[in-house]
């Protein structure tokens, strides 16, 4: 096991967590005051009871006895008030800290390169942003302050016990090392157990998220039984992780209870002889107060162990969250030029790129797209077509070379302004579980419903949207499942068009739609590409015959470039071969 996992308590991690408390110093101070109140008021009640017994009851003096009872009642009220305020403010503090960390985490994730998401599990990220955050909140609401409160109460109780009767106090103190040693061992093993639990929780979340998302594929290929068995195996590991914690608890707490009971028995035995013999100076008040003090001293030890479990889970969760926060996977947004509007000239100059080091996907690609041109990029799967789109939007950083728009290196532009001027229509359209209007606007306050309707009419899809229940306010549900693939594609065209981009990119936009939707999409394409630079990626060559230029790619390199007609004139040309193969397939059908 790694050295950091062997640590029972990571001080540096805890200090980092405490940094988030600084904006809430006042609430933190109130919580601490309440903690002190719990310790003091709780420890004073047995002492007042001892005085009542020794001063009044033992001497059969009833005058003033009610006064002691009143003080005990007042201490109890103050203790209850302290407990109420503590629970409220400690929980409030925990949720406030978690809110800040969660916002920071989500903002950090939003700026990650696509590479990070390519390699990371969505389920794990969800666990970090949701489940782990709740465990961090528990550090403040149930862990940190409760541990501090228990330790403080133990110290106060120990001092009062020593002050009342040192002999009986020494008997109690003599047995405490057994509990302390047991607690230390318990904490060590619980730390490891909770590491396993958190790992299995992440695996479980990731597995369920992926299977629910891909349920259609599972059912299409009748994989229900196989995936059910896999789920049972993961769930079994998750159960075993939790059973470890149950096993450690089942050992520790009986031991703690046994030691506490033995200690109480010894105190009663020794103190009882002292009271009867009247030699040791032990009074009945001492004996009765110690029967109250011992649970107050030993119970916090048990609670510390229990709350330490909560603290450990929170610390493990915090460690995982901070690892995501410490991940440097952001595109460097060091540009200073605000791209308000592009003329649309695009230049790739000897661009090299690899998703995996030393495995180049683009191998020195160079080409120009003039302002207002429609350029098509074709080639076999894996040739590097979509990579060009990703690099133009700076979703990834190039290894070498330069990408310029209107003669300016895109690295010198701010990311937001660059991406605001480029609209992309992807083959796999993602729609949120929201209305069509909100899926088009994406909460852009500068786009009104009137703008959306006008744009829909311009590209010829207003009638289609109007036929839906609620029209533009129709909820398409998760990932747009209430719409066909062609309808989702039309929505994505409208989403791109309404932003009035300088550059438009269509990535396989008509590859999987019916003939009716394809005609609508083709009409929409003619409208939204008019007057602006457009890059079209397509497998179906019939859709790009009117392009001003066609770039043919193979294995990360440009092998041919020209118009549809000029490329067909090349004997044994790559494009000509692709076209003839597709033409023959159509003829065969």
XYZ file of C-alpha atoms in Angstrom:
589
model
C 0.000 0.000 0.000
C 1.246 3.465 -0.848
C 2.852 5.483 1.929
C 0.155 8.127 1.841
C -2.529 5.491 2.321
C -0.779 4.248 5.436
C -1.177 7.595 7.125
C -3.938 7.552 9.679
C -4.494 11.266 9.234
C -3.151 13.478 6.448
C -2.372 16.806 8.111
C -1.499 18.643 4.893
C -4.778 17.551 3.318
C -6.675 18.676 6.399
C -4.963 22.090 6.355
C -5.934 22.502 2.733
C -9.525 21.703 3.597
C -9.519 24.265 6.392
C -8.602 26.969 3.859
C -12.192 26.833 2.654
C -13.425 27.808 6.130
C -11.821 31.270 6.000
C -14.852 33.012 4.408
C -16.991 31.620 7.248
C -14.814 32.511 10.238
C -17.729 33.845 12.294
C -19.773 30.664 11.884
C -16.677 28.637 12.688
C -16.179 30.667 15.896
C -19.808 30.173 16.956
C -19.457 26.425 16.414
C -16.313 26.343 18.558
C -18.017 28.290 21.354
C -20.885 25.808 21.277
C -18.402 22.947 21.445
C -16.779 24.473 24.537
C -20.209 24.976 26.070
C -21.090 21.308 25.524
C -17.922 20.207 27.302
C -18.172 22.589 30.265
C -21.903 22.347 30.914
C -21.836 18.559 30.574
C -18.954 18.131 33.025
C -20.430 20.515 35.600
C -23.669 18.617 36.153
C -22.119 15.598 37.991
C -20.036 17.974 40.089
C -23.122 19.939 41.180
C -24.871 16.639 41.968
C -21.898 15.582 44.147
C -22.106 18.859 46.076
C -25.852 18.454 46.528
C -25.361 14.955 47.973
C -22.365 15.725 50.199
C -23.485 19.140 51.424
C -27.251 18.753 51.675
C -28.429 15.142 51.449
C -25.641 13.616 53.580
C -26.239 16.225 56.271
C -30.000 16.025 55.791
C -30.143 19.754 55.104
C -33.036 20.510 52.798
C -32.597 24.285 52.824
C -30.823 25.215 49.592
C -31.286 21.726 48.054
C -33.665 23.174 45.454
C -30.932 25.668 44.552
C -28.601 22.819 43.487
C -31.373 21.204 41.485
C -32.066 24.551 39.782
C -28.387 24.888 38.856
C -28.376 21.368 37.394
C -31.492 22.143 35.381
C -29.948 25.417 34.137
C -26.753 23.566 33.099
C -28.881 21.006 31.260
C -30.753 23.795 29.420
C -27.490 25.499 28.441
C -26.111 22.163 27.244
C -29.208 21.553 25.096
C -29.011 25.063 23.610
C -25.307 24.573 22.872
C -26.096 21.231 21.201
C -28.859 22.772 19.075
C -26.703 25.696 17.925
C -23.744 23.428 17.327
C -25.660 20.993 15.120
C -27.170 23.814 13.064
C -24.064 25.933 12.554
C -21.670 23.010 12.068
C -23.945 21.562 9.369
C -24.411 24.998 7.805
C -20.637 25.447 7.727
C -20.146 22.022 6.152
C -22.689 22.638 3.400
C -21.273 26.103 2.686
C -17.735 24.732 2.346
C -18.963 21.909 0.118
C -20.898 24.370 -2.046
C -17.699 26.347 -2.647
C -15.609 23.258 -3.392
C -18.278 21.790 -5.692
C -18.545 25.048 -7.669
C -14.758 25.219 -7.962
C -14.600 21.572 -9.029
C -17.294 21.931 -11.685
C -15.688 25.090 -13.058
C -12.360 23.259 -13.188
C -13.905 20.292 -15.010
C -15.571 22.619 -17.537
C -12.140 23.793 -18.677
C -10.533 20.368 -19.078
C -9.161 19.311 -22.428
C -11.131 16.703 -24.291
C -8.205 14.346 -23.649
C -9.151 14.192 -19.980
C -12.719 13.118 -20.756
C -11.441 10.615 -23.325
C -9.559 8.838 -20.539
C -11.889 9.390 -17.568
C -15.061 7.635 -16.491
C -18.171 9.790 -16.318
C -19.407 7.759 -13.354
C -16.231 8.492 -11.396
C -16.530 12.229 -12.057
C -20.157 12.156 -10.918
C -19.053 10.421 -7.719
C -16.467 13.136 -7.109
C -18.945 15.970 -7.678
C -21.873 14.495 -5.715
C -21.236 11.578 -3.327
C -17.720 12.573 -2.283
C -18.911 16.112 -1.609
C -21.458 14.881 0.914
C -18.727 12.966 2.718
C -16.693 16.177 2.931
C -19.709 17.981 4.422
C -19.865 15.292 7.108
C -16.341 16.242 8.213
C -17.740 19.469 9.632
C -21.243 18.394 10.558
C -20.380 15.063 12.194
C -16.618 14.582 12.233
C -14.294 17.470 13.001
C -16.295 19.407 15.600
C -17.681 16.307 17.247
C -14.172 14.907 17.701
C -12.982 18.216 19.107
C -16.039 18.349 21.381
C -15.443 14.806 22.638
C -11.751 15.423 23.308
C -12.496 18.665 25.131
C -15.227 16.999 27.200
C -12.825 14.204 28.139
C -10.165 16.689 29.268
C -12.634 18.691 31.344
C -14.137 15.542 32.882
C -10.674 14.144 33.671
C -9.634 17.359 35.418
C -12.844 17.494 37.460
C -12.465 13.822 38.412
C -8.877 14.381 39.552
C -9.990 17.422 41.510
C -12.857 15.591 43.251
C -11.054 12.340 44.120
C -7.565 11.643 42.803
C -7.543 8.012 43.985
C -10.686 7.078 42.082
C -9.465 9.190 39.181
C -6.239 7.179 38.950
C -8.234 3.938 38.736
C -10.125 5.352 35.767
C -6.978 6.769 34.119
C -5.176 3.430 34.494
C -7.637 1.684 32.154
C -7.777 4.447 29.541
C -4.552 3.433 27.704
C -6.256 0.177 26.711
C -9.026 2.130 24.979
C -6.564 4.589 23.443
C -4.414 1.802 21.959
C -7.495 -0.025 20.679
C -8.776 3.220 19.147
C -5.464 3.860 17.362
C -5.422 0.356 15.860
C -9.090 0.703 14.925
C -8.466 3.988 13.116
C -5.590 2.504 11.147
C -7.637 -0.381 9.788
C -10.734 1.721 9.215
C -8.699 4.105 7.047
C -7.755 1.230 4.751
C -11.288 -0.131 4.761
C -12.770 3.209 3.713
C -10.234 3.509 0.898
C -11.616 0.235 -0.449
C -15.215 1.368 0.078
C -14.744 4.642 -1.823
C -13.022 2.822 -4.696
C -15.881 0.347 -5.005
C -18.476 3.143 -4.800
C -16.778 4.863 -7.754
C -16.679 1.595 -9.704
C -20.335 0.944 -8.944
C -21.426 4.445 -10.013
C -19.385 4.239 -13.187
C -20.754 0.799 -14.104
C -24.390 1.726 -13.500
C -24.103 5.060 -15.340
C -22.584 3.450 -18.435
C -25.050 0.558 -18.539
C -28.110 2.739 -18.072
C -26.871 5.092 -20.814
C -26.208 2.172 -23.148
C -29.309 0.154 -22.223
C -30.515 0.006 -25.815
C -27.279 -1.681 -26.932
C -27.438 -4.167 -24.063
C -30.968 -5.185 -24.980
C -30.291 -5.246 -28.707
C -27.433 -7.701 -28.199
C -29.181 -9.574 -25.353
C -26.421 -8.815 -22.867
C -28.768 -8.452 -19.892
C -27.650 -11.680 -18.192
C -23.951 -10.965 -18.711
C -24.177 -7.417 -17.404
C -26.325 -8.586 -14.498
C -23.562 -11.003 -13.494
C -20.964 -8.253 -13.775
C -23.104 -5.989 -11.621
C -23.480 -8.694 -9.000
C -19.697 -9.118 -8.893
C -19.088 -5.373 -8.462
C -21.862 -5.140 -5.888
C -20.337 -8.085 -4.006
C -16.975 -6.288 -3.827
C -18.791 -3.186 -2.599
C -20.536 -5.261 0.091
C -17.259 -6.850 1.186
C -15.693 -3.401 1.503
C -18.467 -2.303 3.839
C -18.386 -5.588 5.770
C -14.762 -4.877 6.634
C -15.861 -1.695 8.382
C -18.666 -3.608 10.132
C -16.192 -6.267 11.281
C -13.792 -3.694 12.741
C -16.692 -1.951 14.495
C -17.975 -5.238 15.902
C -14.555 -5.868 17.472
C -13.778 -2.401 18.768
C -17.027 -1.314 20.410
C -17.548 -4.445 22.562
C -13.950 -4.093 23.798
C -14.554 -0.438 24.645
C -17.807 -1.266 26.433
C -16.147 -4.087 28.385
C -13.282 -1.860 29.578
C -15.769 0.862 30.559
C -17.860 -1.611 32.579
C -14.789 -3.062 34.321
C -13.606 0.429 35.195
C -16.993 1.318 36.649
C -16.974 -1.894 38.687
C -13.501 -1.119 40.102
C -14.528 2.414 41.031
C -17.665 1.172 42.814
C -15.636 -1.537 44.570
C -12.844 0.752 45.785
C -15.078 3.768 46.343
C -17.705 1.650 48.123
C -15.135 0.352 50.609
C -13.982 3.908 51.113
C -17.477 5.160 51.864
C -18.229 2.279 54.236
C -14.883 2.422 56.058
C -14.821 6.235 56.111
C -11.011 6.003 55.946
C -10.051 7.046 52.396
C -12.036 10.269 52.437
C -14.320 9.055 49.655
C -17.846 10.373 49.962
C -21.149 9.135 48.629
C -21.201 12.201 46.375
C -17.809 11.196 44.950
C -19.045 7.696 44.182
C -22.282 8.809 42.517
C -20.600 11.563 40.510
C -17.974 9.070 39.252
C -20.707 6.734 38.039
C -21.813 9.676 35.855
C -18.274 10.749 34.936
C -17.074 7.348 33.686
C -19.632 7.095 30.830
C -18.937 10.751 30.031
C -15.231 9.911 29.786
C -15.424 6.577 27.948
C -18.403 7.248 25.695
C -16.584 10.104 23.911
C -13.744 7.660 23.213
C -16.222 5.377 21.484
C -17.758 8.361 19.716
C -14.349 9.614 18.666
C -13.719 6.276 16.997
C -17.136 6.416 15.347
C -16.763 10.038 14.301
C -13.253 9.306 13.148
C -14.820 6.869 10.699
C -16.843 9.776 9.330
C -13.765 11.978 9.306
C -11.756 9.289 7.512
C -14.425 8.872 4.841
C -14.507 12.632 4.410
C -10.729 12.841 4.170
C -10.618 10.043 1.603
C -13.306 11.854 -0.382
C -11.466 15.180 -0.049
C -8.260 13.558 -1.283
C -10.046 12.261 -4.375
C -11.708 15.619 -5.067
C -8.459 17.537 -4.634
C -6.728 15.162 -7.044
C -9.232 16.235 -9.696
C -8.729 19.900 -8.737
C -4.954 19.432 -8.986
C -5.206 17.865 -12.424
C -3.610 20.169 -14.969
C -5.516 19.378 -18.124
C -6.611 22.810 -19.262
C -6.086 24.403 -22.628
C -3.793 27.395 -22.072
C -6.073 30.403 -22.491
C -3.290 32.978 -22.807
C -4.614 34.736 -25.876
C -5.375 38.444 -25.674
C -7.156 38.998 -28.982
C -10.951 39.106 -28.851
C -12.316 37.549 -32.034
C -15.454 39.590 -32.615
C -16.022 38.460 -36.200
C -14.026 36.431 -38.703
C -13.781 37.002 -42.411
C -13.211 33.265 -42.403
C -9.835 32.518 -43.976
C -8.389 29.360 -42.386
C -4.788 28.173 -42.677
C -3.265 24.932 -41.440
C 0.527 25.083 -41.677
C 2.401 21.788 -41.252
C 0.186 20.760 -38.332
C 1.199 17.637 -36.439
C -0.913 16.123 -33.676
C -1.165 12.941 -31.636
C -3.725 11.826 -29.056
C -1.142 9.380 -27.702
C 2.490 10.406 -27.584
C 4.558 9.251 -30.590
C 1.432 8.023 -32.406
C 0.681 10.849 -34.832
C -2.847 11.269 -36.118
C -2.036 14.291 -38.309
C 1.320 14.179 -40.061
C 2.231 17.637 -41.297
C -1.161 18.739 -42.632
C -1.248 22.006 -44.592
C -4.165 23.603 -46.454
C -5.982 26.923 -46.925
C -9.675 27.732 -46.849
C -10.551 31.106 -48.326
C -13.139 33.333 -46.696
C -16.655 32.308 -47.713
C -15.575 29.000 -49.259
C -17.257 25.670 -48.611
C -14.574 23.031 -48.222
C -15.267 19.320 -47.857
C -12.939 16.874 -46.133
C -13.298 13.207 -47.054
C -11.439 10.028 -46.307
C -11.663 6.690 -44.603
C -12.514 6.345 -40.907
C -9.493 7.306 -38.814
C -7.960 9.465 -41.540
C -7.964 12.530 -39.243
C -11.015 14.433 -40.518
C -12.720 15.039 -37.153
C -9.346 15.757 -35.557
C -9.034 18.827 -37.767
C -12.327 20.132 -36.339
C -11.221 19.480 -32.787
C -7.957 21.333 -33.340
C -9.658 24.302 -35.004
C -11.805 24.706 -31.862
C -8.739 24.133 -29.655
C -10.243 21.159 -27.876
C -6.719 19.738 -28.065
C -3.280 21.338 -28.364
C -1.292 20.632 -31.520
C 2.181 19.091 -31.264
C 3.671 21.456 -33.813
C 2.727 23.738 -36.667
C 0.314 26.663 -36.787
C -3.431 27.134 -37.234
C -4.484 30.633 -38.254
C -7.800 32.333 -38.881
C -7.653 35.594 -40.830
C -3.881 35.449 -40.480
C -3.944 35.279 -36.658
C -2.681 32.255 -34.745
C -5.672 30.865 -32.845
C -3.450 30.540 -29.745
C -3.377 34.329 -29.609
C -7.176 34.523 -29.380
C -9.195 34.068 -26.208
C -10.858 30.655 -26.131
C -14.380 31.963 -25.614
C -14.201 34.459 -28.471
C -12.695 31.829 -30.796
C -15.374 29.243 -30.077
C -18.158 31.837 -30.201
C -17.328 32.419 -33.846
C -17.296 28.733 -34.796
C -20.457 26.617 -34.852
C -20.275 22.837 -35.123
C -23.008 20.388 -36.136
C -21.964 16.906 -35.099
C -23.157 13.538 -36.334
C -24.024 12.435 -32.792
C -26.296 15.243 -31.612
C -26.488 15.790 -27.860
C -29.676 17.317 -26.512
C -30.333 18.056 -22.852
C -33.471 16.981 -21.007
C -35.109 20.346 -21.630
C -37.275 22.187 -24.121
C -36.343 22.608 -27.763
C -36.038 26.352 -27.151
C -33.554 25.932 -24.308
C -31.595 23.348 -26.268
C -31.225 25.885 -29.057
C -30.482 28.925 -26.897
C -28.343 27.043 -24.358
C -29.270 29.794 -21.868
C -27.734 32.490 -24.063
C -29.435 35.641 -22.798
C -28.750 37.454 -26.059
C -30.855 35.011 -28.084
C -34.624 35.546 -27.797
C -37.445 33.189 -28.715
C -38.256 35.493 -31.618
C -34.688 35.066 -32.892
C -35.057 31.286 -32.729
C -38.392 31.305 -34.579
C -37.025 33.624 -37.276
C -33.956 31.411 -37.737
C -36.122 28.268 -37.883
C -38.245 29.800 -40.631
C -35.137 30.856 -42.528
C -33.751 27.320 -42.721
C -37.166 25.703 -43.268
C -37.750 23.748 -40.046
C -40.320 25.978 -38.305
C -43.198 23.845 -39.604
C -41.614 20.671 -38.223
C -41.180 22.200 -34.746
C -44.701 23.627 -34.787
C -46.185 20.158 -35.234
C -44.707 19.010 -31.894
C -46.806 19.270 -28.698
C -45.931 22.643 -27.243
C -43.852 23.594 -30.261
C -40.609 25.240 -29.172
C -41.448 24.408 -25.545
C -41.635 20.672 -26.194
C -39.426 18.769 -23.724
C -37.226 16.339 -25.654
C -36.234 14.399 -22.490
C -32.771 13.005 -21.810
C -30.470 13.077 -24.859
C -33.483 14.006 -27.019
C -35.005 10.516 -26.993
C -38.432 11.925 -27.902
C -37.117 12.946 -31.339
C -35.868 10.913 -34.279
C -32.213 11.142 -35.310
C -33.190 13.352 -38.260
C -35.203 15.677 -36.021
C -32.336 15.938 -33.555
C -30.047 16.804 -36.429
C -32.388 19.574 -37.568
C -32.404 21.005 -34.037
C -28.604 21.007 -34.037
C -28.606 22.892 -37.371
C -30.874 25.524 -35.864
C -28.701 25.705 -32.732
C -25.680 26.430 -34.903
C -27.436 28.872 -37.228
C -29.042 31.040 -34.540
C -25.611 31.993 -33.142
C -24.709 33.576 -36.519
C -21.211 32.046 -36.611
C -18.388 33.248 -38.839
C -17.299 29.663 -39.506
C -19.583 26.647 -39.786
C -18.497 23.031 -39.450
C -20.698 20.089 -40.414
C -19.365 16.738 -39.221
C -21.156 13.801 -40.859
C -24.410 15.760 -40.495
C -26.430 13.617 -42.925
C -24.882 10.200 -42.405
C -27.729 8.538 -40.504
C -31.021 10.236 -41.358
C -34.020 9.344 -43.496
C -34.504 10.739 -46.997
C -37.131 13.290 -45.903
C -34.977 14.640 -43.097
C -31.953 14.582 -45.406
C -33.737 16.873 -47.843
C -34.634 19.265 -45.020
C -31.049 19.111 -43.788
C -29.708 19.722 -47.295
C -31.947 22.773 -47.661
C -30.863 23.966 -44.213
C -27.227 23.394 -45.171
C -27.579 25.533 -48.291
C -29.049 28.326 -46.174
C -26.632 28.340 -43.249
C -23.472 27.909 -45.356
C -24.349 30.793 -47.641
C -21.936 33.703 -47.232
C -19.770 32.086 -44.549
C -16.751 29.813 -44.454
C -17.897 26.229 -44.099
C -16.095 22.941 -43.575
C -18.082 19.808 -44.356
C -16.989 16.326 -43.379
C -18.910 13.603 -45.148
C -18.720 9.948 -46.080
C -21.525 10.338 -48.619
C -19.723 12.037 -51.489
C -22.970 12.899 -53.274
C -23.631 15.591 -50.647
C -20.394 17.537 -51.264
C -20.149 17.681 -55.050
C -20.832 21.441 -55.063
C -18.065 22.226 -52.562
C -15.519 24.853 -53.675
C -12.722 22.528 -52.647
C -12.451 18.907 -51.557
C -9.599 17.755 -49.331
C -8.939 14.024 -49.435
C -7.204 12.517 -46.413
C -5.660 9.150 -45.710
C -3.754 8.036 -42.600
C -3.337 11.572 -41.271
C -2.104 13.124 -44.516
C -3.659 15.055 -47.381
C -3.361 12.882 -50.468
C -5.481 14.928 -52.899
C -7.084 18.339 -53.141
C -9.339 19.966 -55.718
C -12.924 20.273 -56.955
C -15.208 17.311 -57.468
C -14.757 17.408 -61.221
C -10.983 17.839 -61.149
C -10.528 14.980 -58.680
C -12.629 12.639 -60.836
C -10.283 13.305 -63.761
C -7.303 11.842 -61.895
C -6.587 8.340 -63.067
C -6.326 5.902 -60.180
C -7.098 8.820 -57.895
C -8.026 8.146 -54.265
C -11.156 10.295 -54.442
C -12.174 8.822 -57.790
C -11.896 5.348 -56.339
C -14.018 6.320 -53.281
C -16.651 7.878 -55.523
C -16.866 4.924 -57.871
C -17.170 2.463 -55.001
C -20.060 4.465 -53.501
C -21.684 4.911 -56.916
C -21.545 1.176 -57.566
C -23.121 0.477 -54.160
C -25.971 2.848 -54.947
C -26.457 1.241 -58.355
C -26.498 -2.206 -56.740
C -29.208 -1.081 -54.326
